[in-house]
CSV table of C-alpha atoms and ligand atoms in Angstrom, one decimal:
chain,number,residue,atom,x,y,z
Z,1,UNK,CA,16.0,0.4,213.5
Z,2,UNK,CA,17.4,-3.0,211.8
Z,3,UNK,CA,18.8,-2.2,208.3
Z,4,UNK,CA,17.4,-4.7,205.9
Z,5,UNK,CA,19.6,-5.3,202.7
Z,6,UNK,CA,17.6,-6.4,199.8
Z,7,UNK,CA,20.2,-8.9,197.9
Z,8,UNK,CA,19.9,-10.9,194.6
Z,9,UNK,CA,19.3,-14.1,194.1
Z,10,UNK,CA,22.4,-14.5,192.4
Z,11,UNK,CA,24.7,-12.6,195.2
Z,12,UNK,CA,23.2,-14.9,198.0
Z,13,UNK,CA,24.3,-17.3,195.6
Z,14,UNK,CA,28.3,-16.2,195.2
Z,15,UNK,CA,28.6,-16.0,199.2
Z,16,UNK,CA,27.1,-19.3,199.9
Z,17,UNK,CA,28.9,-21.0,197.3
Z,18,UNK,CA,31.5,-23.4,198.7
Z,19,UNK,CA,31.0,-21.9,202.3
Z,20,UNK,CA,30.1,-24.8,205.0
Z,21,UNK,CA,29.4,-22.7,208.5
Z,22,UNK,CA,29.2,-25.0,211.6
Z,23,UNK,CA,25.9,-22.8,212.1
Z,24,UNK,CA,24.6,-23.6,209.0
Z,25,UNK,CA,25.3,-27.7,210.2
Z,26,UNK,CA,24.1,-27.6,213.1
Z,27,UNK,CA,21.0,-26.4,212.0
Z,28,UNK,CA,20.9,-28.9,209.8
Z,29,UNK,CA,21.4,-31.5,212.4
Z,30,UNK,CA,18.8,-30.2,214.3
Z,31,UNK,CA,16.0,-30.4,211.9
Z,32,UNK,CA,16.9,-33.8,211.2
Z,33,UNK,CA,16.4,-34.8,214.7
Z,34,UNK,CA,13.4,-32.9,214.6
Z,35,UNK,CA,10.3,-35.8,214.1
Z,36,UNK,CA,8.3,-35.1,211.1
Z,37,UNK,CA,4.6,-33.6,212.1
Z,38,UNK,CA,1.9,-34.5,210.2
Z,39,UNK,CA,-1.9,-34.0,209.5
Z,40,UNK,CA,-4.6,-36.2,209.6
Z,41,UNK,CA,-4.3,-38.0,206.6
Z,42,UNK,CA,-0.7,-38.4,206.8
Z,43,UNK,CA,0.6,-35.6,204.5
Z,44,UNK,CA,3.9,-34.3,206.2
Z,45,UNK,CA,3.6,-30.3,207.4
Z,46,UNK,CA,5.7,-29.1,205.2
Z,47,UNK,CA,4.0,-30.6,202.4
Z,48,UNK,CA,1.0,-29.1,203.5
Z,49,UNK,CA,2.8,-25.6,203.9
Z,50,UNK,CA,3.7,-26.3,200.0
Z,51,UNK,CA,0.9,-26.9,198.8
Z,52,UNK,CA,-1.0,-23.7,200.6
Z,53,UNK,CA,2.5,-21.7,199.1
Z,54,UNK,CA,2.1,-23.4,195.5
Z,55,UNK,CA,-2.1,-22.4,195.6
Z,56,UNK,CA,-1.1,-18.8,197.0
Z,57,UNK,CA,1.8,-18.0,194.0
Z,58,UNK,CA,-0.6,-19.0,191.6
Z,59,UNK,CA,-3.7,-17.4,193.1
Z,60,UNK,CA,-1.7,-14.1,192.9
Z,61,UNK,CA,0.3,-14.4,189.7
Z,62,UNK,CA,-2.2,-16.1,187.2
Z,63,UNK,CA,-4.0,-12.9,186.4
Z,64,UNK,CA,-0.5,-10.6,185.1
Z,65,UNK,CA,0.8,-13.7,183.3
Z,66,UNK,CA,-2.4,-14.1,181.3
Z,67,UNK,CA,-2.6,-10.7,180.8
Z,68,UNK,CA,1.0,-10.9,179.0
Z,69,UNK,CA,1.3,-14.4,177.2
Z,70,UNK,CA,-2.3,-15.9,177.9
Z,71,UNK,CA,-4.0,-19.0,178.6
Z,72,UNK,CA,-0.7,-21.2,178.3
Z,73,UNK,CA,1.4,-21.0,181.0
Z,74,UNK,CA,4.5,-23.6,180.1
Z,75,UNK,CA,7.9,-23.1,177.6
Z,76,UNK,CA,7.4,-22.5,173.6
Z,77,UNK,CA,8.9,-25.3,171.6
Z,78,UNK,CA,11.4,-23.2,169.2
Z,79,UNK,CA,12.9,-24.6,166.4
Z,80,UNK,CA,16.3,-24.5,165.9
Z,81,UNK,CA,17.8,-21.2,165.1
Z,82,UNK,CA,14.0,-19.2,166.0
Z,83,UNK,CA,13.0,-17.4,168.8
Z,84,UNK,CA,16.0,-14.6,169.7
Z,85,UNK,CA,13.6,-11.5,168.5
Z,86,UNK,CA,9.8,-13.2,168.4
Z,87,UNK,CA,7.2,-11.5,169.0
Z,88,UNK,CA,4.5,-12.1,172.1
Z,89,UNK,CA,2.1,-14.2,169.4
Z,90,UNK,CA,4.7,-15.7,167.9
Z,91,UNK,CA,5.7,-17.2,171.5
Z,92,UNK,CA,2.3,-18.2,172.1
Z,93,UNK,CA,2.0,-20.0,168.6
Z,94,UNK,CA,5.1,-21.7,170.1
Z,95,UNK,CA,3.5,-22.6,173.1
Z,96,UNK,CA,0.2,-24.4,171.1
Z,97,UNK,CA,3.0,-26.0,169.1
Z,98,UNK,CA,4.8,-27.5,172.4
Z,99,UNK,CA,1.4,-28.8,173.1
Z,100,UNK,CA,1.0,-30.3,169.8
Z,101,UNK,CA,4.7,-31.6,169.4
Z,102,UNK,CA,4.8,-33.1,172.5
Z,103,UNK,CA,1.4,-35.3,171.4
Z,104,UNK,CA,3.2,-35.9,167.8
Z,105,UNK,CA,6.2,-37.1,170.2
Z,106,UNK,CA,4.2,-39.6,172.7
Z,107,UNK,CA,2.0,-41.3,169.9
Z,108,UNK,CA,-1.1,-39.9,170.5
Z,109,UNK,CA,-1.9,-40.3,166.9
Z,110,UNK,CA,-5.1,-38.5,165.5
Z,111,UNK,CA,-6.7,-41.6,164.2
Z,112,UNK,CA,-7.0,-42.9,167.4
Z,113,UNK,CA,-7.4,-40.1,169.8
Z,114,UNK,CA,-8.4,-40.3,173.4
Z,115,UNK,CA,-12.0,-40.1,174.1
Z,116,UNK,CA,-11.3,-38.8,177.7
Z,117,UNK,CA,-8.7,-36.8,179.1
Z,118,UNK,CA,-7.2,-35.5,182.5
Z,119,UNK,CA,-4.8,-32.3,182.8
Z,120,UNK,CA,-3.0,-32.7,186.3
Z,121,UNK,CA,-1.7,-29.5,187.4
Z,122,UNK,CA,-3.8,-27.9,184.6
Z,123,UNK,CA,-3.3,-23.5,184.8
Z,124,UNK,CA,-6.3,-22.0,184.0
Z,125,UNK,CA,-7.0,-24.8,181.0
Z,126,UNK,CA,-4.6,-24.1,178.0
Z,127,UNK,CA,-3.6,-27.3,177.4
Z,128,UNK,CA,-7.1,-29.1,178.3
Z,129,UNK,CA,-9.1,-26.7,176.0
Z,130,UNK,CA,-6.7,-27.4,173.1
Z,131,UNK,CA,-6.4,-31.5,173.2
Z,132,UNK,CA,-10.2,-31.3,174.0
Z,133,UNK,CA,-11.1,-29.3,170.9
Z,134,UNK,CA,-8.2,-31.1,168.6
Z,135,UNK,CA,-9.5,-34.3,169.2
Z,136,UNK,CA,-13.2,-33.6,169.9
Z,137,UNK,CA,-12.9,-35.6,173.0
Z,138,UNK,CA,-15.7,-36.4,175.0
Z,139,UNK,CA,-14.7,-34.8,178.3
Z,140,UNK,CA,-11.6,-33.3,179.3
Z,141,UNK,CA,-11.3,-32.7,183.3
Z,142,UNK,CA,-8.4,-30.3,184.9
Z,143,UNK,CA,-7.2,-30.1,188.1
Z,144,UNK,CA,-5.1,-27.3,189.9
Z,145,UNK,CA,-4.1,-26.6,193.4
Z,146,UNK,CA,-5.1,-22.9,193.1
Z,147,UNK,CA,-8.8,-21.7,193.0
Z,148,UNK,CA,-8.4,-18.3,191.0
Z,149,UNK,CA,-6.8,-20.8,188.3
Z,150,UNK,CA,-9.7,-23.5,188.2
Z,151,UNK,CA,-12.2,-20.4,188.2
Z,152,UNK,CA,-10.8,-18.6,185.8
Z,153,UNK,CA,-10.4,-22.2,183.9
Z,154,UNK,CA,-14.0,-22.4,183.5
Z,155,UNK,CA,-15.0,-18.8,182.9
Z,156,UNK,CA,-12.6,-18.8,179.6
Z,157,UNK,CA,-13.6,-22.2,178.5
Z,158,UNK,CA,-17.3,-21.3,178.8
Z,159,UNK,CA,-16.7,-18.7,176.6
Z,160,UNK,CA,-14.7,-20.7,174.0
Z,161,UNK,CA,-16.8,-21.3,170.8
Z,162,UNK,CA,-14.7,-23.8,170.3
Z,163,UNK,CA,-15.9,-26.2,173.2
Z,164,UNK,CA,-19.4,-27.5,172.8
Z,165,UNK,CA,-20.9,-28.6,175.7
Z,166,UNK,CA,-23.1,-30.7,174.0
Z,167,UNK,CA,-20.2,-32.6,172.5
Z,168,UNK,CA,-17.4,-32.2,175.1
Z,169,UNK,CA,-17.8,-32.3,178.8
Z,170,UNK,CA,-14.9,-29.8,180.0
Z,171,UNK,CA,-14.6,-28.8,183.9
Z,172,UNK,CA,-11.8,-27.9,186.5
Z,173,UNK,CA,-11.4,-28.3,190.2
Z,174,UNK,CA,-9.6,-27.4,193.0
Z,175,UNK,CA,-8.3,-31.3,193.7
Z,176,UNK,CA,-4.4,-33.1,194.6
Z,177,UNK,CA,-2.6,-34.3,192.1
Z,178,UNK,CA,-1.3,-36.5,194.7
Z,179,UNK,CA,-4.7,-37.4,196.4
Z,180,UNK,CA,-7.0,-37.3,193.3
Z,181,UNK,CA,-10.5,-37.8,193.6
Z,182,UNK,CA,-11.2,-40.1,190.6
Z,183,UNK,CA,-12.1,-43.4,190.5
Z,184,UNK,CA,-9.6,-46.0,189.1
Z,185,UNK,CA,-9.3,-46.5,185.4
Z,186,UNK,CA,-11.2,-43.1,184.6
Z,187,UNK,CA,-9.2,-42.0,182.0
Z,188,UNK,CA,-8.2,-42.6,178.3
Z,189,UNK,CA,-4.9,-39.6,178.7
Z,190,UNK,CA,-3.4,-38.4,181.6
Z,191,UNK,CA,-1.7,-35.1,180.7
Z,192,UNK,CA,0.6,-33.1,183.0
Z,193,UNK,CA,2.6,-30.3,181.6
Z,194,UNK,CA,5.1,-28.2,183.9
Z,195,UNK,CA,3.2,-29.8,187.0
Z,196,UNK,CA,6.0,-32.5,188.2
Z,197,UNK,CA,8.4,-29.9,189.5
Z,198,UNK,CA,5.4,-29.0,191.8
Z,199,UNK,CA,5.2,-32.7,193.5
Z,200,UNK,CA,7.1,-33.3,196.5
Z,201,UNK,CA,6.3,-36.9,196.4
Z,202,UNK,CA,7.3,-38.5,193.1
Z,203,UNK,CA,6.6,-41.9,194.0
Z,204,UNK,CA,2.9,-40.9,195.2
Z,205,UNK,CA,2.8,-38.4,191.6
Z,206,UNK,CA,3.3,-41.3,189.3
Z,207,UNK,CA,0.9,-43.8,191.2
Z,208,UNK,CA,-2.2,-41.8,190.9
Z,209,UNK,CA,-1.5,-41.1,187.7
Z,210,UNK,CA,-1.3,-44.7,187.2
Z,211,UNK,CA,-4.3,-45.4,189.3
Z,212,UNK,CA,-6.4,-43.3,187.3
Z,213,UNK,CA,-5.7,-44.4,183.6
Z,214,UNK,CA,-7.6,-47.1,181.9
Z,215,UNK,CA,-5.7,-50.3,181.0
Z,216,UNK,CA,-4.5,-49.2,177.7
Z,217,UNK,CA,-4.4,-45.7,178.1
Z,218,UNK,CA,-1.3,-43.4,178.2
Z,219,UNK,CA,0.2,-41.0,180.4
Z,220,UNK,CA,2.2,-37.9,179.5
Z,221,UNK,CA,4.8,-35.9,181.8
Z,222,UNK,CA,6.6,-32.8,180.6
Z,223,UNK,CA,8.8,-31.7,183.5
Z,224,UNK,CA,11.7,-30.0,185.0
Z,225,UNK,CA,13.9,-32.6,186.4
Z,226,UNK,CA,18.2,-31.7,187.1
Z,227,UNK,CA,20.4,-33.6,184.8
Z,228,UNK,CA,21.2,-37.5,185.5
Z,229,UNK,CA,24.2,-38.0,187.6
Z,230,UNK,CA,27.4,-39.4,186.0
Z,231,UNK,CA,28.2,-42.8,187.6
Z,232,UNK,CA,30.6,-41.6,189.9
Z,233,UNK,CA,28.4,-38.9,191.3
Z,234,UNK,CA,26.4,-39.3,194.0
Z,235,UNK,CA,24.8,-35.9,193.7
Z,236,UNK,CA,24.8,-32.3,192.1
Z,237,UNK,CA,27.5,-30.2,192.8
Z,238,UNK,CA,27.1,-27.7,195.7
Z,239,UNK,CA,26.9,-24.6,193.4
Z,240,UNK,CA,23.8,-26.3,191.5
Z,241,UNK,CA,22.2,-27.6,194.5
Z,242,UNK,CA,22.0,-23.9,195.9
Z,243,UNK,CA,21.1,-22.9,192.5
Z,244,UNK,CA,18.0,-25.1,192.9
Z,245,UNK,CA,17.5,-23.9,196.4
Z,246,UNK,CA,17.3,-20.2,195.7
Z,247,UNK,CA,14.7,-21.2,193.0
Z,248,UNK,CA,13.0,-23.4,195.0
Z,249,UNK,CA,11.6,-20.9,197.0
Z,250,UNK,CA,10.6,-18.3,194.6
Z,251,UNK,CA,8.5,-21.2,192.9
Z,252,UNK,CA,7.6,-23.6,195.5
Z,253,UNK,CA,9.4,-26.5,194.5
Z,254,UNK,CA,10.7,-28.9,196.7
Z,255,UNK,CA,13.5,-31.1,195.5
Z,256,UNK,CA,14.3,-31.8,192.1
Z,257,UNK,CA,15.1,-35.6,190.2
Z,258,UNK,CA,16.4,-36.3,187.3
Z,259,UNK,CA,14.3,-38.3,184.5
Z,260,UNK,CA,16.0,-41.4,185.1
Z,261,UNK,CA,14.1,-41.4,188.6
Z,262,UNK,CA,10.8,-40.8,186.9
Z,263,UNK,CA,11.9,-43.3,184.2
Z,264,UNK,CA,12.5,-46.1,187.4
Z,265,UNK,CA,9.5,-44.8,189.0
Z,266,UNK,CA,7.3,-45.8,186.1
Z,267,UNK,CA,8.9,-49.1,185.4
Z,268,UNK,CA,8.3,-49.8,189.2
Z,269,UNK,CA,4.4,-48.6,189.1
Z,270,UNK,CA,4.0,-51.5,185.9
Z,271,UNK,CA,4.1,-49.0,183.3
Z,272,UNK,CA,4.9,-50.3,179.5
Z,273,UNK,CA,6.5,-48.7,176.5
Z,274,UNK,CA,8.4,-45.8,178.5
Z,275,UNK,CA,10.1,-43.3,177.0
Z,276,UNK,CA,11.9,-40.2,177.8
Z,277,UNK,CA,13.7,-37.3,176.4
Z,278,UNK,CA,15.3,-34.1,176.8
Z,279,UNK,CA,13.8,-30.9,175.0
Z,280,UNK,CA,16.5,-28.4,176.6
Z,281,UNK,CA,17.7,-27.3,173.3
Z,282,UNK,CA,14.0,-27.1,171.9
Z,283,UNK,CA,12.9,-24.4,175.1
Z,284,UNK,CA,16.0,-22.4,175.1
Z,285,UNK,CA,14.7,-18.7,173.5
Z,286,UNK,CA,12.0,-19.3,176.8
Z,287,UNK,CA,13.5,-17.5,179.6
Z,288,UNK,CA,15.0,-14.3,177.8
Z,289,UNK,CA,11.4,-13.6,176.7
Z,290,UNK,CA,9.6,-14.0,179.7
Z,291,UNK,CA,12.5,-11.8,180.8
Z,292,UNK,CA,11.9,-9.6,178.5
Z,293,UNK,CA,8.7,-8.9,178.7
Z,294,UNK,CA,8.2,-9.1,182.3
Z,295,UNK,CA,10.5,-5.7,181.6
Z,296,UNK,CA,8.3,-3.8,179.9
Z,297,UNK,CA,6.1,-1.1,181.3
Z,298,UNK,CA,3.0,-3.3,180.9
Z,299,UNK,CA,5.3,-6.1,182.7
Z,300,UNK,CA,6.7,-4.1,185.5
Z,301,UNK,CA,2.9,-2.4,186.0
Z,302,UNK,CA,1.4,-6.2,186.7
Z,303,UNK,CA,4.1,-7.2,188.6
Z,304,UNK,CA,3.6,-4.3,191.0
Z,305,UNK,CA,-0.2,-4.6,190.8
Z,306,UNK,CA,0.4,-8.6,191.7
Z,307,UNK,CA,2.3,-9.2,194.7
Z,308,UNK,CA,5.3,-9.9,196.4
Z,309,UNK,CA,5.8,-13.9,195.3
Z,310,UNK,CA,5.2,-12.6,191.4
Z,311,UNK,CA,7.9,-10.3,192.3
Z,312,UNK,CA,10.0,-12.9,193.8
Z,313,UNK,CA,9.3,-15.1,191.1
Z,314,UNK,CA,10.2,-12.8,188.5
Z,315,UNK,CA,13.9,-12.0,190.0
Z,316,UNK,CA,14.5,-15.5,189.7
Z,317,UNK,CA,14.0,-16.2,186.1
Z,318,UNK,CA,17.9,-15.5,185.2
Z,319,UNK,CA,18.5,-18.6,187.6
Z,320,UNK,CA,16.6,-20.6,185.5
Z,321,UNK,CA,18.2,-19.3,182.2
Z,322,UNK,CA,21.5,-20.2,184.2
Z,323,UNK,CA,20.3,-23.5,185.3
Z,324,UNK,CA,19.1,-24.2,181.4
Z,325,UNK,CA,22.7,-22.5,180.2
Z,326,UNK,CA,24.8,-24.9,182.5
Z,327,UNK,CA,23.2,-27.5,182.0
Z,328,UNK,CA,21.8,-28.3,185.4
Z,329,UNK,CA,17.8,-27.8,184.7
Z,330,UNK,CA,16.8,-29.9,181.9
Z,331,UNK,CA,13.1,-30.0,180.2
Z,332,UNK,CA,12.3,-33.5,179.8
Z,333,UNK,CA,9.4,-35.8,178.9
Z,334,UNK,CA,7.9,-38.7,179.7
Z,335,UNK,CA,5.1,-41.2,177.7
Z,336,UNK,CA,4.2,-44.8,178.8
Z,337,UNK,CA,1.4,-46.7,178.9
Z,338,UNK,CA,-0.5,-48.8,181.4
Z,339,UNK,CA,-0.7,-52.7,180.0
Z,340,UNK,CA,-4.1,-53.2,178.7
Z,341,UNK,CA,-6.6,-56.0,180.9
Z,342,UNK,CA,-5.6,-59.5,179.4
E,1,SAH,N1,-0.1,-27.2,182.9
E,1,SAH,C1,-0.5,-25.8,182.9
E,1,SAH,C2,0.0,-25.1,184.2
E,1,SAH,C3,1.4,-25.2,184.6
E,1,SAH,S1,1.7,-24.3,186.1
E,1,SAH,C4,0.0,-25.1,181.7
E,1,SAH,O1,0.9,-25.6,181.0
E,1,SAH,O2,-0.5,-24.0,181.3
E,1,SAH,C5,1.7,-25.5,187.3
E,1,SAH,C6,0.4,-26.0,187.7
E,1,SAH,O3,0.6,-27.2,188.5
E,1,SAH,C7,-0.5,-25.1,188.5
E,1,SAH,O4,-1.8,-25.1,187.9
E,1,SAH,C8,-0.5,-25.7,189.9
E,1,SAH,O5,-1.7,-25.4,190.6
E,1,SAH,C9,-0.4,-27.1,189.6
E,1,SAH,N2,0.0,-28.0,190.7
E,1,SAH,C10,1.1,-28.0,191.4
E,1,SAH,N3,1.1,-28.9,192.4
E,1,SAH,C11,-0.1,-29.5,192.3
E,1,SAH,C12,-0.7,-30.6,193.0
E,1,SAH,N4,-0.2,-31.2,194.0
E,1,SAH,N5,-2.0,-31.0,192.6
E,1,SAH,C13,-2.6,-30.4,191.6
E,1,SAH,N6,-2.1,-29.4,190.8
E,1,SAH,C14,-0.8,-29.0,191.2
């Protein structure tokens, strides 16, 4: 019988690094030769394979990482100096405040809030449920790729005596972020939190949610993105690009950009008042806690309940502390607005 090693992440990561096998070009060649299949309506495969992959890891992890840390499933926005020995609640209060910082940041003031919202790539509602019920906004609609999260979305929120459904229309789907089935100028705030990493077509990403604003209305990205180049670098280093490889799979992410492409993106698509920042330094205590907990009995007990991509996902999260530490991942935002009609 074939002996299969089970290797780290990380030890994958120290043989590959700086190696260049003619195999490993070759193959490369050839899959660049290859011609791109595609289905019906255009998507390339492997796209489609991503988005099955991206559905699947969230239809079996959702459930243990609600069970642990609850309806928000993004970073906590620490203050400086907080966060080494928090408890679980207190990293959920910092999660609500990364929510309500992140509003504070874009100019969403209270006075004028938005009547009608849209969470892209929405978890099972954190974020929607919380703007909606700040603001008392008239409908707030999410949508997700996975249909445990968009069930599970409506079975809390119906529950929430919070949401009145009298006041505030609230719903999720099962819909594309990339391919979304709204009409144009449908919303006052387009929200997406930790959803960009997800998109494998950037371009398409921030054109629907372009498409679907009304004139005047503002869009909101919070994302992963790698750092921006220096000038004389044409890309990341080896070492970071397999870094982002290895957790690329575990979280079914195609490539990464930087936030200067999302910046150019939304210039391009006619967006006004753009800006962008970098919250690294605000996210940092993140990753040791989820770490940390994920460690625990109760952690260990839902990961082995869940599946093998939890798993998976779970050994990577050191990468992504590593990636935070060296500066290669960076959690950055994005807030613009779409001109209003003349
Ligand atoms: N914003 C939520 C969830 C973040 S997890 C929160 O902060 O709690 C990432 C989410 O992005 C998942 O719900 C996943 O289904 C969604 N997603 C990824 N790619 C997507 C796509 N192409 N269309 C719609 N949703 C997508």
């Amino acid at each position: 019988a074939t002996c299969v090693k089970t290797r780290s992440p990380l030890s994958r990561l120290r043989d590959v690094r700086g190696s260049s096998s003619a195999a490993a070009t070759a193959g490369r060649r050839q899959r660049r030769r290859m011609a791109p299949k595609a289905v019906g309506d255009g998507t390339p495969l492997q796209d489609v394979e991503l988005k099955q992959g991206i559905a699947n890891f969230y239809d079996e992890s959702s459930n243990v990482w609600e069970d642990i840390w609850g309806e928000h499933m993004h970073h906590g926005y620490y203050e400086p100096g907080s966060g080494a020995q928090l408890s679980i609640d207190e990293h959920q209060k910092a999660q609500v405040l990364m929510v309500d910082k992140v509003l504070e940041w874009s100019g969403v003031r209270p006075e004028s809030p938005p009547a009608t919202i849209l969470d892209v790539g929405c978890g099972i509602g954190g974020s929607t449920r919380h703007i909606v019920t700040k603001y008392g906004c008239e409908a707030g609609t999410g949508i997700t790729l996975s249909p445990y999260q968009a069930r599970r979305a409506e079975e809390i929120t119906a529950a929430d005596a919070n949401i009145d459904p009298q006041k505030s229309a609230v719903s999720f789907r099962v819909a594309d972020a990339l391919n979304q089935p709204f009409e144009d100028e449908s919303f006052d705030l387009v929200w997406s939190l930790e959803s960009g990493e997800h998109m494998p077509d950037k371009e398409k990403f921030v054109s629907e949610l372009f498409r679907v604003l009304k004139p005047g209305g503002r869009v909101i990205v919070v994302t992963w993105c790698h750092r921006v180049l220096g000038k004389e670098e044409e890309k990341l280093s080896a070492y970071e690009r397999l870094l982002l490889a290895v957790i690329n799979k575990a979280y079914y992410l195609p490539d990464w950009v930087s936030v200067a492409r999302y910046e150019a993106l939304a210039e391009a698509e006619g967006f006004r008042d753009i800006q962008v920042d970098d919250w690294s330094p605000q996210v940092a205590p993140f990753w040791t806690a989820v770490l940390k907990t994920a460690l625990t009995p109760n952690g260990l007990r839902g990961l082995l309940k869940s599946g093998t991509k939890t798993i998976r996902g779970a050994a990577v999260m050191p990468l992504m502390r590593l990636g935070f530490a060296t500066g290669t991942i960076k959690f950055n935002l994005m807030t613009a607005v779409k001109p209003a009609k003349k």
